[in-house]
Amino acid sequence: MLRSWVVDETRDQRSLRASDADRERVADVLRQAASDGRLSLTELEERIDALYAAKTYADFEPVVRDLPGDIPLPPVVRPPAVRANPAPVVAGRVGGQPGSRSAKVVFSGIQRRGDWVVPSYYYIKAVFGGADLDLREATLETAEVQIDIKAVFGGVNIVVPDDVRVQVDGNGVFGAFNDDASHRRQPGPAAPLVRITGKAVFGGVNVQRKSVGEA
């Protein structure tokens, strides 16, 4: 089947540098192939390694050549649109410049805790690895932030403080988003909002609400 990235300017298009969002689209095809029984776990691991080592669209082709389905050139991932009536800024919780707007964990782990700035759009990818995000002493770049997660055979734990609202919109494929935060001790509408989205494939995302100092 002709891949959808092969267009009239094939040579130029295939030589373009791929982004993390592009790799994630290809990873979705590999995950689906594994869940359909087309790839063994060993093959999936090998192809995930090759995928994240890829630099151009041409490098994707050996990873998916024998698998069905089209792989479109994905649009650039954009930060969430600003609401017409954004939540008002809460002193001490909102403001600052984030050091990084994305994190990728492959066969390893990361922690974000203490004094750090959560970007308005934060992209986390955990493949056979884990990430722990503690927002209790963090500040938010804006009054509404989005944490977008892709967990593949990995896990992400998020702890939020009492003074922010939480909205969890993720879904799982042979995995789960466990939301223990948005249903209890949710502050009022004036509080900053943390939106947690994404997908867990053979993995999990756990969202908890804890006070500062609570274990």
mmCIF file with all atom_site columns, N, CA and C in Angstrom, residues 141-200:
data_model
loop_
_atom_site.group_PDB
_atom_site.id
_atom_site.type_symbol
_atom_site.label_atom_id
_atom_site.label_alt_id
_atom_site.label_comp_id
_atom_site.label_asym_id
_atom_site.label_entity_id
_atom_site.label_seq_id
_atom_site.pdbx_PDB_ins_code
_atom_site.Cartn_x
_atom_site.Cartn_y
_atom_site.Cartn_z
_atom_site.occupancy
_atom_site.B_iso_or_equiv
_atom_site.pdbx_formal_charge
_atom_site.auth_seq_id
_atom_site.auth_comp_id
_atom_site.auth_asym_id
_atom_site.auth_atom_id
_atom_site.pdbx_PDB_model_num
ATOM 1   N N  . GLU A 1 141 ? 2.806   27.647 34.280 1.00 0.00 ? 141 GLU A N  1
ATOM 2   C CA . GLU A 1 141 ? 3.152   28.749 33.374 1.00 0.00 ? 141 GLU A CA 1
ATOM 3   C C  . GLU A 1 141 ? 1.950   29.644 33.120 1.00 0.00 ? 141 GLU A C  1
ATOM 4   N N  . THR A 1 142 ? 0.776   29.044 32.969 1.00 0.00 ? 142 THR A N  1
ATOM 5   C CA . THR A 1 142 ? -0.467  29.779 32.751 1.00 0.00 ? 142 THR A CA 1
ATOM 6   C C  . THR A 1 142 ? -1.548  29.210 33.670 1.00 0.00 ? 142 THR A C  1
ATOM 7   N N  . ALA A 1 143 ? -2.677  29.908 33.759 1.00 0.00 ? 143 ALA A N  1
ATOM 8   C CA . ALA A 1 143 ? -3.741  29.486 34.667 1.00 0.00 ? 143 ALA A CA 1
ATOM 9   C C  . ALA A 1 143 ? -4.410  28.194 34.225 1.00 0.00 ? 143 ALA A C  1
ATOM 10  N N  . GLU A 1 144 ? -4.199  27.786 32.977 1.00 0.00 ? 144 GLU A N  1
ATOM 11  C CA . GLU A 1 144 ? -4.670  26.478 32.508 1.00 0.00 ? 144 GLU A CA 1
ATOM 12  C C  . GLU A 1 144 ? -3.520  25.797 31.775 1.00 0.00 ? 144 GLU A C  1
ATOM 13  N N  . VAL A 1 145 ? -3.175  24.605 32.203 1.00 0.00 ? 145 VAL A N  1
ATOM 14  C CA . VAL A 1 145 ? -2.100  23.853 31.553 1.00 0.00 ? 145 VAL A CA 1
ATOM 15  C C  . VAL A 1 145 ? -2.625  22.485 31.131 1.00 0.00 ? 145 VAL A C  1
ATOM 16  N N  . GLN A 1 146 ? -1.954  21.903 30.142 1.00 0.00 ? 146 GLN A N  1
ATOM 17  C CA . GLN A 1 146 ? -2.305  20.562 29.664 1.00 0.00 ? 146 GLN A CA 1
ATOM 18  C C  . GLN A 1 146 ? -1.077  19.668 29.726 1.00 0.00 ? 146 GLN A C  1
ATOM 19  N N  . ILE A 1 147 ? -1.241  18.507 30.347 1.00 0.00 ? 147 ILE A N  1
ATOM 20  C CA . ILE A 1 147 ? -0.203  17.484 30.364 1.00 0.00 ? 147 ILE A CA 1
ATOM 21  C C  . ILE A 1 147 ? -0.690  16.337 29.483 1.00 0.00 ? 147 ILE A C  1
ATOM 22  N N  . ASP A 1 148 ? -0.024  16.159 28.348 1.00 0.00 ? 148 ASP A N  1
ATOM 23  C CA . ASP A 1 148 ? -0.424  15.142 27.362 1.00 0.00 ? 148 ASP A CA 1
ATOM 24  C C  . ASP A 1 148 ? 0.534   13.954 27.477 1.00 0.00 ? 148 ASP A C  1
ATOM 25  N N  . ILE A 1 149 ? -0.008  12.778 27.708 1.00 0.00 ? 149 ILE A N  1
ATOM 26  C CA . ILE A 1 149 ? 0.808   11.616 28.041 1.00 0.00 ? 149 ILE A CA 1
ATOM 27  C C  . ILE A 1 149 ? 0.618   10.508 27.017 1.00 0.00 ? 149 ILE A C  1
ATOM 28  N N  . LYS A 1 150 ? 1.717   9.884  26.621 1.00 0.00 ? 150 LYS A N  1
ATOM 29  C CA . LYS A 1 150 ? 1.689   8.638  25.863 1.00 0.00 ? 150 LYS A CA 1
ATOM 30  C C  . LYS A 1 150 ? 2.497   7.625  26.663 1.00 0.00 ? 150 LYS A C  1
ATOM 31  N N  . ALA A 1 151 ? 1.816   6.621  27.236 1.00 0.00 ? 151 ALA A N  1
ATOM 32  C CA . ALA A 1 151 ? 2.473   5.593  28.045 1.00 0.00 ? 151 ALA A CA 1
ATOM 33  C C  . ALA A 1 151 ? 2.330   4.252  27.338 1.00 0.00 ? 151 ALA A C  1
ATOM 34  N N  . VAL A 1 152 ? 3.453   3.657  26.932 1.00 0.00 ? 152 VAL A N  1
ATOM 35  C CA . VAL A 1 152 ? 3.463   2.376  26.235 1.00 0.00 ? 152 VAL A CA 1
ATOM 36  C C  . VAL A 1 152 ? 4.307   1.411  27.058 1.00 0.00 ? 152 VAL A C  1
ATOM 37  N N  . PHE A 1 153 ? 3.654   0.419  27.651 1.00 0.00 ? 153 PHE A N  1
ATOM 38  C CA . PHE A 1 153 ? 4.357   -0.490 28.546 1.00 0.00 ? 153 PHE A CA 1
ATOM 39  C C  . PHE A 1 153 ? 5.121   0.303  29.607 1.00 0.00 ? 153 PHE A C  1
ATOM 40  N N  . GLY A 1 154 ? 4.527   1.397  30.048 1.00 0.00 ? 154 GLY A N  1
ATOM 41  C CA . GLY A 1 154 ? 5.160   2.248  31.045 1.00 0.00 ? 154 GLY A CA 1
ATOM 42  C C  . GLY A 1 154 ? 4.106   2.865  31.942 1.00 0.00 ? 154 GLY A C  1
ATOM 43  N N  . GLY A 1 155 ? 4.551   3.663  32.912 1.00 0.00 ? 155 GLY A N  1
ATOM 44  C CA . GLY A 1 155 ? 3.613   4.273  33.840 1.00 0.00 ? 155 GLY A CA 1
ATOM 45  C C  . GLY A 1 155 ? 3.978   5.702  34.161 1.00 0.00 ? 155 GLY A C  1
ATOM 46  N N  . VAL A 1 156 ? 2.952   6.520  34.418 1.00 0.00 ? 156 VAL A N  1
ATOM 47  C CA . VAL A 1 156 ? 3.146   7.917  34.791 1.00 0.00 ? 156 VAL A CA 1
ATOM 48  C C  . VAL A 1 156 ? 2.300   8.199  36.028 1.00 0.00 ? 156 VAL A C  1
ATOM 49  N N  . ASN A 1 157 ? 2.937   8.727  37.082 1.00 0.00 ? 157 ASN A N  1
ATOM 50  C CA . ASN A 1 157 ? 2.239   9.102  38.308 1.00 0.00 ? 157 ASN A CA 1
ATOM 51  C C  . ASN A 1 157 ? 2.265   10.623 38.451 1.00 0.00 ? 157 ASN A C  1
ATOM 52  N N  . ILE A 1 158 ? 1.086   11.197 38.703 1.00 0.00 ? 158 ILE A N  1
ATOM 53  C CA . ILE A 1 158 ? 0.977   12.652 38.840 1.00 0.00 ? 158 ILE A CA 1
ATOM 54  C C  . ILE A 1 158 ? 0.316   12.976 40.182 1.00 0.00 ? 158 ILE A C  1
ATOM 55  N N  . VAL A 1 159 ? 0.952   13.853 40.948 1.00 0.00 ? 159 VAL A N  1
ATOM 56  C CA . VAL A 1 159 ? 0.390   14.315 42.222 1.00 0.00 ? 159 VAL A CA 1
ATOM 57  C C  . VAL A 1 159 ? 0.080   15.799 42.082 1.00 0.00 ? 159 VAL A C  1
ATOM 58  N N  . VAL A 1 160 ? -1.163  16.181 42.364 1.00 0.00 ? 160 VAL A N  1
ATOM 59  C CA . VAL A 1 160 ? -1.579  17.582 42.250 1.00 0.00 ? 160 VAL A CA 1
ATOM 60  C C  . VAL A 1 160 ? -1.919  18.127 43.630 1.00 0.00 ? 160 VAL A C  1
ATOM 61  N N  . PRO A 1 161 ? -1.753  19.446 43.834 1.00 0.00 ? 161 PRO A N  1
ATOM 62  C CA . PRO A 1 161 ? -2.050  20.053 45.136 1.00 0.00 ? 161 PRO A CA 1
ATOM 63  C C  . PRO A 1 161 ? -3.534  20.341 45.300 1.00 0.00 ? 161 PRO A C  1
ATOM 64  N N  . ASP A 1 162 ? -3.885  20.797 46.511 1.00 0.00 ? 162 ASP A N  1
ATOM 65  C CA . ASP A 1 162 ? -5.292  21.044 46.834 1.00 0.00 ? 162 ASP A CA 1
ATOM 66  C C  . ASP A 1 162 ? -5.871  22.267 46.134 1.00 0.00 ? 162 ASP A C  1
ATOM 67  N N  . ASP A 1 163 ? -4.994  23.209 45.690 1.00 0.00 ? 163 ASP A N  1
ATOM 68  C CA . ASP A 1 163 ? -5.507  24.482 45.181 1.00 0.00 ? 163 ASP A CA 1
ATOM 69  C C  . ASP A 1 163 ? -5.590  24.556 43.658 1.00 0.00 ? 163 ASP A C  1
ATOM 70  N N  . VAL A 1 164 ? -5.547  23.416 42.962 1.00 0.00 ? 164 VAL A N  1
ATOM 71  C CA . VAL A 1 164 ? -5.751  23.414 41.511 1.00 0.00 ? 164 VAL A CA 1
ATOM 72  C C  . VAL A 1 164 ? -6.858  22.429 41.159 1.00 0.00 ? 164 VAL A C  1
ATOM 73  N N  . ARG A 1 165 ? -7.592  22.787 40.114 1.00 0.00 ? 165 ARG A N  1
ATOM 74  C CA . ARG A 1 165 ? -8.604  21.865 39.579 1.00 0.00 ? 165 ARG A CA 1
ATOM 75  C C  . ARG A 1 165 ? -7.943  20.867 38.631 1.00 0.00 ? 165 ARG A C  1
ATOM 76  N N  . VAL A 1 166 ? -8.545  19.706 38.493 1.00 0.00 ? 166 VAL A N  1
ATOM 77  C CA . VAL A 1 166 ? -7.992  18.663 37.625 1.00 0.00 ? 166 VAL A CA 1
ATOM 78  C C  . VAL A 1 166 ? -9.095  18.133 36.723 1.00 0.00 ? 166 VAL A C  1
ATOM 79  N N  . GLN A 1 167 ? -8.747  17.942 35.449 1.00 0.00 ? 167 GLN A N  1
ATOM 80  C CA . GLN A 1 167 ? -9.647  17.317 34.490 1.00 0.00 ? 167 GLN A CA 1
ATOM 81  C C  . GLN A 1 167 ? -8.861  16.240 33.751 1.00 0.00 ? 167 GLN A C  1
ATOM 82  N N  . VAL A 1 168 ? -9.308  14.987 33.876 1.00 0.00 ? 168 VAL A N  1
ATOM 83  C CA . VAL A 1 168 ? -8.600  13.855 33.278 1.00 0.00 ? 168 VAL A CA 1
ATOM 84  C C  . VAL A 1 168 ? -9.415  13.326 32.104 1.00 0.00 ? 168 VAL A C  1
ATOM 85  N N  . ASP A 1 169 ? -8.818  13.381 30.902 1.00 0.00 ? 169 ASP A N  1
ATOM 86  C CA . ASP A 1 169 ? -9.515  12.971 29.682 1.00 0.00 ? 169 ASP A CA 1
ATOM 87  C C  . ASP A 1 169 ? -8.772  11.869 28.924 1.00 0.00 ? 169 ASP A C  1
ATOM 88  N N  . GLY A 1 170 ? -7.841  11.189 29.558 1.00 0.00 ? 170 GLY A N  1
ATOM 89  C CA . GLY A 1 170 ? -7.081  10.154 28.870 1.00 0.00 ? 170 GLY A CA 1
ATOM 90  C C  . GLY A 1 170 ? -7.875  8.870  28.708 1.00 0.00 ? 170 GLY A C  1
ATOM 91  N N  . ASN A 1 171 ? -7.372  7.991  27.844 1.00 0.00 ? 171 ASN A N  1
ATOM 92  C CA . ASN A 1 171 ? -8.012  6.696  27.652 1.00 0.00 ? 171 ASN A CA 1
ATOM 93  C C  . ASN A 1 171 ? -6.958  5.610  27.547 1.00 0.00 ? 171 ASN A C  1
ATOM 94  N N  . GLY A 1 172 ? -7.369  4.372  27.804 1.00 0.00 ? 172 GLY A N  1
ATOM 95  C CA . GLY A 1 172 ? -6.438  3.259  27.816 1.00 0.00 ? 172 GLY A CA 1
ATOM 96  C C  . GLY A 1 172 ? -6.781  2.202  26.786 1.00 0.00 ? 172 GLY A C  1
ATOM 97  N N  . VAL A 1 173 ? -5.732  1.584  26.217 1.00 0.00 ? 173 VAL A N  1
ATOM 98  C CA . VAL A 1 173 ? -5.862  0.421  25.339 1.00 0.00 ? 173 VAL A CA 1
ATOM 99  C C  . VAL A 1 173 ? -5.026  -0.673 25.993 1.00 0.00 ? 173 VAL A C  1
ATOM 100 N N  . PHE A 1 174 ? -5.704  -1.618 26.635 1.00 0.00 ? 174 PHE A N  1
ATOM 101 C CA . PHE A 1 174 ? -5.011  -2.593 27.476 1.00 0.00 ? 174 PHE A CA 1
ATOM 102 C C  . PHE A 1 174 ? -4.193  -1.858 28.541 1.00 0.00 ? 174 PHE A C  1
ATOM 103 N N  . GLY A 1 175 ? -4.721  -0.725 28.984 1.00 0.00 ? 175 GLY A N  1
ATOM 104 C CA . GLY A 1 175 ? -4.098  0.085  30.015 1.00 0.00 ? 175 GLY A CA 1
ATOM 105 C C  . GLY A 1 175 ? -5.183  0.947  30.655 1.00 0.00 ? 175 GLY A C  1
ATOM 106 N N  . ALA A 1 176 ? -4.786  1.889  31.521 1.00 0.00 ? 176 ALA A N  1
ATOM 107 C CA . ALA A 1 176 ? -5.815  2.647  32.237 1.00 0.00 ? 176 ALA A CA 1
ATOM 108 C C  . ALA A 1 176 ? -5.301  4.005  32.696 1.00 0.00 ? 176 ALA A C  1
ATOM 109 N N  . PHE A 1 177 ? -6.252  4.962  32.796 1.00 0.00 ? 177 PHE A N  1
ATOM 110 C CA . PHE A 1 177 ? -6.039  6.241  33.468 1.00 0.00 ? 177 PHE A CA 1
ATOM 111 C C  . PHE A 1 177 ? -6.817  6.176  34.779 1.00 0.00 ? 177 PHE A C  1
ATOM 112 N N  . ASN A 1 178 ? -6.122  6.181  35.907 1.00 0.00 ? 178 ASN A N  1
ATOM 113 C CA . ASN A 1 178 ? -6.767  6.134  37.215 1.00 0.00 ? 178 ASN A CA 1
ATOM 114 C C  . ASN A 1 178 ? -6.832  7.543  37.791 1.00 0.00 ? 178 ASN A C  1
ATOM 115 N N  . ASP A 1 179 ? -8.039  8.057  37.915 1.00 0.00 ? 179 ASP A N  1
ATOM 116 C CA . ASP A 1 179 ? -8.250  9.436  38.368 1.00 0.00 ? 179 ASP A CA 1
ATOM 117 C C  . ASP A 1 179 ? -8.773  9.424  39.790 1.00 0.00 ? 179 ASP A C  1
ATOM 118 N N  . ASP A 1 180 ? -7.887  9.710  40.741 1.00 0.00 ? 180 ASP A N  1
ATOM 119 C CA . ASP A 1 180 ? -8.285  9.789  42.149 1.00 0.00 ? 180 ASP A CA 1
ATOM 120 C C  . ASP A 1 180 ? -8.273  11.232 42.636 1.00 0.00 ? 180 ASP A C  1
ATOM 121 N N  . ALA A 1 181 ? -8.109  12.178 41.692 1.00 0.00 ? 181 ALA A N  1
ATOM 122 C CA . ALA A 1 181 ? -7.930  13.572 42.094 1.00 0.00 ? 181 ALA A CA 1
ATOM 123 C C  . ALA A 1 181 ? -9.125  14.457 41.790 1.00 0.00 ? 181 ALA A C  1
ATOM 124 N N  . SER A 1 182 ? -9.735  14.304 40.602 1.00 0.00 ? 182 SER A N  1
ATOM 125 C CA . SER A 1 182 ? -10.771 15.250 40.194 1.00 0.00 ? 182 SER A CA 1
ATOM 126 C C  . SER A 1 182 ? -12.098 15.018 40.904 1.00 0.00 ? 182 SER A C  1
ATOM 127 N N  . HIS A 1 183 ? -12.248 13.893 41.592 1.00 0.00 ? 183 HIS A N  1
ATOM 128 C CA . HIS A 1 183 ? -13.530 13.578 42.217 1.00 0.00 ? 183 HIS A CA 1
ATOM 129 C C  . HIS A 1 183 ? -13.553 13.878 43.714 1.00 0.00 ? 183 HIS A C  1
ATOM 130 N N  . ARG A 1 184 ? -12.444 14.381 44.274 1.00 0.00 ? 184 ARG A N  1
ATOM 131 C CA . ARG A 1 184 ? -12.457 14.709 45.697 1.00 0.00 ? 184 ARG A CA 1
ATOM 132 C C  . ARG A 1 184 ? -11.642 15.970 45.972 1.00 0.00 ? 184 ARG A C  1
ATOM 133 N N  . ARG A 1 185 ? -12.140 16.770 46.883 1.00 0.00 ? 185 ARG A N  1
ATOM 134 C CA . ARG A 1 185 ? -11.491 18.015 47.300 1.00 0.00 ? 185 ARG A CA 1
ATOM 135 C C  . ARG A 1 185 ? -11.182 18.929 46.115 1.00 0.00 ? 185 ARG A C  1
ATOM 136 N N  . GLN A 1 186 ? -12.072 18.923 45.118 1.00 0.00 ? 186 GLN A N  1
ATOM 137 C CA . GLN A 1 186 ? -11.859 19.791 43.945 1.00 0.00 ? 186 GLN A CA 1
ATOM 138 C C  . GLN A 1 186 ? -12.141 21.242 44.344 1.00 0.00 ? 186 GLN A C  1
ATOM 139 N N  . PRO A 1 187 ? -11.187 22.174 44.111 1.00 0.00 ? 187 PRO A N  1
ATOM 140 C CA . PRO A 1 187 ? -11.416 23.581 44.471 1.00 0.00 ? 187 PRO A CA 1
ATOM 141 C C  . PRO A 1 187 ? -12.423 24.246 43.535 1.00 0.00 ? 187 PRO A C  1
ATOM 142 N N  . GLY A 1 188 ? -12.729 25.508 43.797 1.00 0.00 ? 188 GLY A N  1
ATOM 143 C CA . GLY A 1 188 ? -13.729 26.217 43.015 1.00 0.00 ? 188 GLY A CA 1
ATOM 144 C C  . GLY A 1 188 ? -13.247 26.616 41.629 1.00 0.00 ? 188 GLY A C  1
ATOM 145 N N  . PRO A 1 189 ? -14.158 27.198 40.823 1.00 0.00 ? 189 PRO A N  1
ATOM 146 C CA . PRO A 1 189 ? -13.856 27.528 39.427 1.00 0.00 ? 189 PRO A CA 1
ATOM 147 C C  . PRO A 1 189 ? -12.788 28.609 39.256 1.00 0.00 ? 189 PRO A C  1
ATOM 148 N N  . ALA A 1 190 ? -12.473 29.353 40.302 1.00 0.00 ? 190 ALA A N  1
ATOM 149 C CA . ALA A 1 190 ? -11.437 30.381 40.190 1.00 0.00 ? 190 ALA A CA 1
ATOM 150 C C  . ALA A 1 190 ? -10.025 29.793 40.245 1.00 0.00 ? 190 ALA A C  1
ATOM 151 N N  . ALA A 1 191 ? -9.905  28.528 40.622 1.00 0.00 ? 191 ALA A N  1
ATOM 152 C CA . ALA A 1 191 ? -8.582  27.903 40.765 1.00 0.00 ? 191 ALA A CA 1
ATOM 153 C C  . ALA A 1 191 ? -7.987  27.577 39.399 1.00 0.00 ? 191 ALA A C  1
ATOM 154 N N  . PRO A 1 192 ? -6.661  27.531 39.293 1.00 0.00 ? 192 PRO A N  1
ATOM 155 C CA . PRO A 1 192 ? -6.028  27.107 38.037 1.00 0.00 ? 192 PRO A CA 1
ATOM 156 C C  . PRO A 1 192 ? -6.450  25.690 37.674 1.00 0.00 ? 192 PRO A C  1
ATOM 157 N N  . LEU A 1 193 ? -6.353  25.370 36.382 1.00 0.00 ? 193 LEU A N  1
ATOM 158 C CA . LEU A 1 193 ? -6.818  24.071 35.882 1.00 0.00 ? 193 LEU A CA 1
ATOM 159 C C  . LEU A 1 193 ? -5.648  23.294 35.275 1.00 0.00 ? 193 LEU A C  1
ATOM 160 N N  . VAL A 1 194 ? -5.539  22.026 35.649 1.00 0.00 ? 194 VAL A N  1
ATOM 161 C CA . VAL A 1 194 ? -4.585  21.094 35.048 1.00 0.00 ? 194 VAL A CA 1
ATOM 162 C C  . VAL A 1 194 ? -5.383  20.046 34.285 1.00 0.00 ? 194 VAL A C  1
ATOM 163 N N  . ARG A 1 195 ? -5.234  20.037 32.952 1.00 0.00 ? 195 ARG A N  1
ATOM 164 C CA . ARG A 1 195 ? -5.901  19.048 32.110 1.00 0.00 ? 195 ARG A CA 1
ATOM 165 C C  . ARG A 1 195 ? -4.895  17.943 31.779 1.00 0.00 ? 195 ARG A C  1
ATOM 166 N N  . ILE A 1 196 ? -5.301  16.699 32.005 1.00 0.00 ? 196 ILE A N  1
ATOM 167 C CA . ILE A 1 196 ? -4.434  15.547 31.756 1.00 0.00 ? 196 ILE A CA 1
ATOM 168 C C  . ILE A 1 196 ? -5.079  14.705 30.664 1.00 0.00 ? 196 ILE A C  1
ATOM 169 N N  . THR A 1 197 ? -4.389  14.580 29.534 1.00 0.00 ? 197 THR A N  1
ATOM 170 C CA . THR A 1 197 ? -4.928  13.873 28.376 1.00 0.00 ? 197 THR A CA 1
ATOM 171 C C  . THR A 1 197 ? -3.914  12.841 27.902 1.00 0.00 ? 197 THR A C  1
ATOM 172 N N  . GLY A 1 198 ? -4.317  12.052 26.905 1.00 0.00 ? 198 GLY A N  1
ATOM 173 C CA . GLY A 1 198 ? -3.378  11.122 26.289 1.00 0.00 ? 198 GLY A CA 1
ATOM 174 C C  . GLY A 1 198 ? -3.909  9.710  26.211 1.00 0.00 ? 198 GLY A C  1
ATOM 175 N N  . LYS A 1 199 ? -2.972  8.767  26.105 1.00 0.00 ? 199 LYS A N  1
ATOM 176 C CA . LYS A 1 199 ? -3.317  7.371  25.902 1.00 0.00 ? 199 LYS A CA 1
ATOM 177 C C  . LYS A 1 199 ? -2.330  6.477  26.642 1.00 0.00 ? 199 LYS A C  1
ATOM 178 N N  . ALA A 1 200 ? -2.856  5.422  27.264 1.00 0.00 ? 200 ALA A N  1
ATOM 179 C CA . ALA A 1 200 ? -2.019  4.417  27.926 1.00 0.00 ? 200 ALA A CA 1
ATOM 180 C C  . ALA A 1 200 ? -2.227  3.089  27.208 1.00 0.00 ? 200 ALA A C  1
#
